[in-house]
Amino acid sequence: MIKIKSQEEIELMRIAGRITRDTLKVVGDSIKAGVSTKELDEIAYNYIKSQDATPSFKNYCGYPASICASVNDTIVHGIPNKNIVLKEGDIISIDVGAKYKGYNGDAARTFAVGKIDAKTKKLIKVTEQSFFEGIKDLKSGAFVGDISHRVQTYVEKNGFSVVRELVGHGVGKQLHEDPMVPNYGKAGSGPRLNANCIIAIEPMVNMGEKNVVFMPDGWTCKTKDGLPAAHYENTVLITENGVEILTL
Ligand code: MF3
Ligand code: CO
């Protein structure tokens, strides 16, 4: 069942979204060669706590940290680790959620560590732009498949591939609610989105083939071919006439 949020719930989701966005900014500003992903996790944890919120991911299905920190060929759900230290030329996707008065924000960005090569730069840009393609014309009454189709078409037109195993989702009191929001599919398919529903749209884009592998930790998801991947996500409120992005 796709939940329709009340005005009171939307107001709390706006605050959760703002804290989530600001956490990404604080973590992003700390990204440089020599920093470990564990240190970035601590920065996120401390910032979220300072805002009277709690990290949505910590202990979610047993997840051990406040952020997912996914370097280079790790697509998503990289577990922060003091032995994973950033170096010049890496890319890192940070995914974070903040829960405020019972409501969750969820967002992700991919950052460059110093100078990166042109094709990897394009990967990050295309991933980000695929989100904005996905929300074009999005408003009350649209189909989930309209988003999926737009994201997939844009990514593939640019020569990259879309991950199938993981998808976007409704978000609210629960981090993951209905509906699932795949980044591939047909326009006009799937459930309809009505005003005041809130979803996380999160393209995961591989430079090479779409295939993924999961590591024995049960979380870390990597590209099978070892090429880099990028991730971009926002929490989005559907309105009568369009959308309001709660984590921008
Ligand atoms: N944005 C990610 C997702 O929606 C965050 C989940 S990580 C988890 O899947 F650890 F909380 F599961
Ligand atoms: Co998400």
PDB file of N, CA and C in Angstrom, residues 70-79 163 165-166 204 206 211-215 217-224 229:
ATOM      1  N   SER A  70      30.732   3.925  -0.420  1.00  0.00           N
ATOM      2  CA  SER A  70      30.983   2.957  -1.494  1.00  0.00           C
ATOM      3  C   SER A  70      32.025   3.510  -2.463  1.00  0.00           C
ATOM      4  N   VAL A  71      33.222   2.929  -2.438  1.00  0.00           N
ATOM      5  CA  VAL A  71      34.370   3.453  -3.185  1.00  0.00           C
ATOM      6  C   VAL A  71      34.543   2.723  -4.525  1.00  0.00           C
ATOM      7  N   ASN A  72      34.707   3.486  -5.609  1.00  0.00           N
ATOM      8  CA  ASN A  72      35.054   2.979  -6.951  1.00  0.00           C
ATOM      9  C   ASN A  72      34.108   1.893  -7.448  1.00  0.00           C
ATOM     10  N   ASP A  73      34.536   0.611  -7.428  1.00  0.00           N
ATOM     11  CA  ASP A  73      33.683  -0.454  -7.978  1.00  0.00           C
ATOM     12  C   ASP A  73      32.624  -0.924  -6.989  1.00  0.00           C
ATOM     13  N   THR A  74      32.583  -0.350  -5.779  1.00  0.00           N
ATOM     14  CA  THR A  74      31.462  -0.631  -4.881  1.00  0.00           C
ATOM     15  C   THR A  74      30.314   0.285  -5.292  1.00  0.00           C
ATOM     16  N   ILE A  75      29.173  -0.337  -5.615  1.00  0.00           N
ATOM     17  CA  ILE A  75      28.036   0.441  -6.121  1.00  0.00           C
ATOM     18  C   ILE A  75      27.298   1.095  -4.956  1.00  0.00           C
ATOM     19  N   VAL A  76      26.882   0.270  -3.997  1.00  0.00           N
ATOM     20  CA  VAL A  76      26.166   0.764  -2.810  1.00  0.00           C
ATOM     21  C   VAL A  76      26.461  -0.136  -1.611  1.00  0.00           C
ATOM     22  N   HIS A  77      26.032   0.356  -0.435  1.00  0.00           N
ATOM     23  CA  HIS A  77      26.073  -0.398   0.828  1.00  0.00           C
ATOM     24  C   HIS A  77      27.477  -0.788   1.270  1.00  0.00           C
ATOM     25  N   GLY A  78      28.480   0.031   0.899  1.00  0.00           N
ATOM     26  CA  GLY A  78      29.822  -0.183   1.427  1.00  0.00           C
ATOM     27  C   GLY A  78      29.835   0.145   2.921  1.00  0.00           C
ATOM     28  N   ILE A  79      30.328  -0.773   3.726  1.00  0.00           N
ATOM     29  CA  ILE A  79      30.355  -0.572   5.183  1.00  0.00           C
ATOM     30  C   ILE A  79      31.604   0.224   5.557  1.00  0.00           C
ATOM     31  N   VAL A 163      21.710  -0.565 -12.686  1.00  0.00           N
ATOM     32  CA  VAL A 163      21.664  -1.725 -11.787  1.00  0.00           C
ATOM     33  C   VAL A 163      20.215  -2.174 -11.606  1.00  0.00           C
ATOM     34  N   GLU A 165      19.340  -5.001  -9.403  1.00  0.00           N
ATOM     35  CA  GLU A 165      19.119  -5.735  -8.144  1.00  0.00           C
ATOM     36  C   GLU A 165      18.587  -4.854  -7.019  1.00  0.00           C
ATOM     37  N   LEU A 166      18.849  -3.553  -7.087  1.00  0.00           N
ATOM     38  CA  LEU A 166      18.430  -2.647  -6.015  1.00  0.00           C
ATOM     39  C   LEU A 166      17.621  -1.525  -6.637  1.00  0.00           C
ATOM     40  N   MET A 204      21.393   3.886  -9.622  1.00  0.00           N
ATOM     41  CA  MET A 204      22.720   3.298  -9.412  1.00  0.00           C
ATOM     42  C   MET A 204      23.230   2.928 -10.797  1.00  0.00           C
ATOM     43  N   ASN A 206      26.353   1.879 -13.528  1.00  0.00           N
ATOM     44  CA  ASN A 206      27.674   1.268 -13.740  1.00  0.00           C
ATOM     45  C   ASN A 206      28.298   1.799 -15.027  1.00  0.00           C
ATOM     46  N   ASN A 211      25.890  -6.088 -14.396  1.00  0.00           N
ATOM     47  CA  ASN A 211      25.943  -7.167 -13.407  1.00  0.00           C
ATOM     48  C   ASN A 211      26.641  -6.763 -12.114  1.00  0.00           C
ATOM     49  N   VAL A 212      26.123  -7.291 -11.006  1.00  0.00           N
ATOM     50  CA  VAL A 212      26.674  -6.959  -9.692  1.00  0.00           C
ATOM     51  C   VAL A 212      27.070  -8.239  -8.952  1.00  0.00           C
ATOM     52  N   VAL A 213      27.909  -8.063  -7.929  1.00  0.00           N
ATOM     53  CA  VAL A 213      28.199  -9.171  -7.004  1.00  0.00           C
ATOM     54  C   VAL A 213      28.081  -8.646  -5.571  1.00  0.00           C
ATOM     55  N   PHE A 214      27.541  -9.491  -4.688  1.00  0.00           N
ATOM     56  CA  PHE A 214      27.451  -9.130  -3.269  1.00  0.00           C
ATOM     57  C   PHE A 214      28.601  -9.803  -2.528  1.00  0.00           C
ATOM     58  N   MET A 215      29.217  -9.047  -1.634  1.00  0.00           N
ATOM     59  CA  MET A 215      30.347  -9.560  -0.859  1.00  0.00           C
ATOM     60  C   MET A 215      29.832 -10.423   0.299  1.00  0.00           C
ATOM     61  N   ASP A 217      30.035 -10.094   3.339  1.00  0.00           N
ATOM     62  CA  ASP A 217      29.465  -9.382   4.497  1.00  0.00           C
ATOM     63  C   ASP A 217      27.946  -9.223   4.372  1.00  0.00           C
ATOM     64  N   GLY A 218      27.392  -9.595   3.213  1.00  0.00           N
ATOM     65  CA  GLY A 218      25.943  -9.536   3.028  1.00  0.00           C
ATOM     66  C   GLY A 218      25.434  -8.169   2.604  1.00  0.00           C
ATOM     67  N   TRP A 219      26.291  -7.160   2.599  1.00  0.00           N
ATOM     68  CA  TRP A 219      25.878  -5.795   2.248  1.00  0.00           C
ATOM     69  C   TRP A 219      26.565  -5.281   0.990  1.00  0.00           C
ATOM     70  N   THR A 220      27.908  -5.235   1.045  1.00  0.00           N
ATOM     71  CA  THR A 220      28.683  -4.559   0.003  1.00  0.00           C
ATOM     72  C   THR A 220      28.328  -5.093  -1.385  1.00  0.00           C
ATOM     73  N   CYS A 221      27.899  -4.188  -2.249  1.00  0.00           N
ATOM     74  CA  CYS A 221      27.470  -4.554  -3.600  1.00  0.00           C
ATOM     75  C   CYS A 221      28.426  -3.915  -4.598  1.00  0.00           C
ATOM     76  N   LYS A 222      29.124  -4.774  -5.381  1.00  0.00           N
ATOM     77  CA  LYS A 222      30.141  -4.287  -6.309  1.00  0.00           C
ATOM     78  C   LYS A 222      29.778  -4.604  -7.751  1.00  0.00           C
ATOM     79  N   THR A 223      30.415  -3.898  -8.679  1.00  0.00           N
ATOM     80  CA  THR A 223      30.252  -4.253 -10.093  1.00  0.00           C
ATOM     81  C   THR A 223      30.994  -5.555 -10.341  1.00  0.00           C
ATOM     82  N   LYS A 224      30.423  -6.403 -11.203  1.00  0.00           N
ATOM     83  CA  LYS A 224      31.065  -7.684 -11.491  1.00  0.00           C
ATOM     84  C   LYS A 224      32.351  -7.471 -12.295  1.00  0.00           C
ATOM     85  N   ALA A 229      31.197   2.630 -10.333  1.00  0.00           N
ATOM     86  CA  ALA A 229      29.755   2.880 -10.352  1.00  0.00           C
ATOM     87  C   ALA A 229      29.467   4.139  -9.548  1.00  0.00           C
TER      88      ALA A 229
END
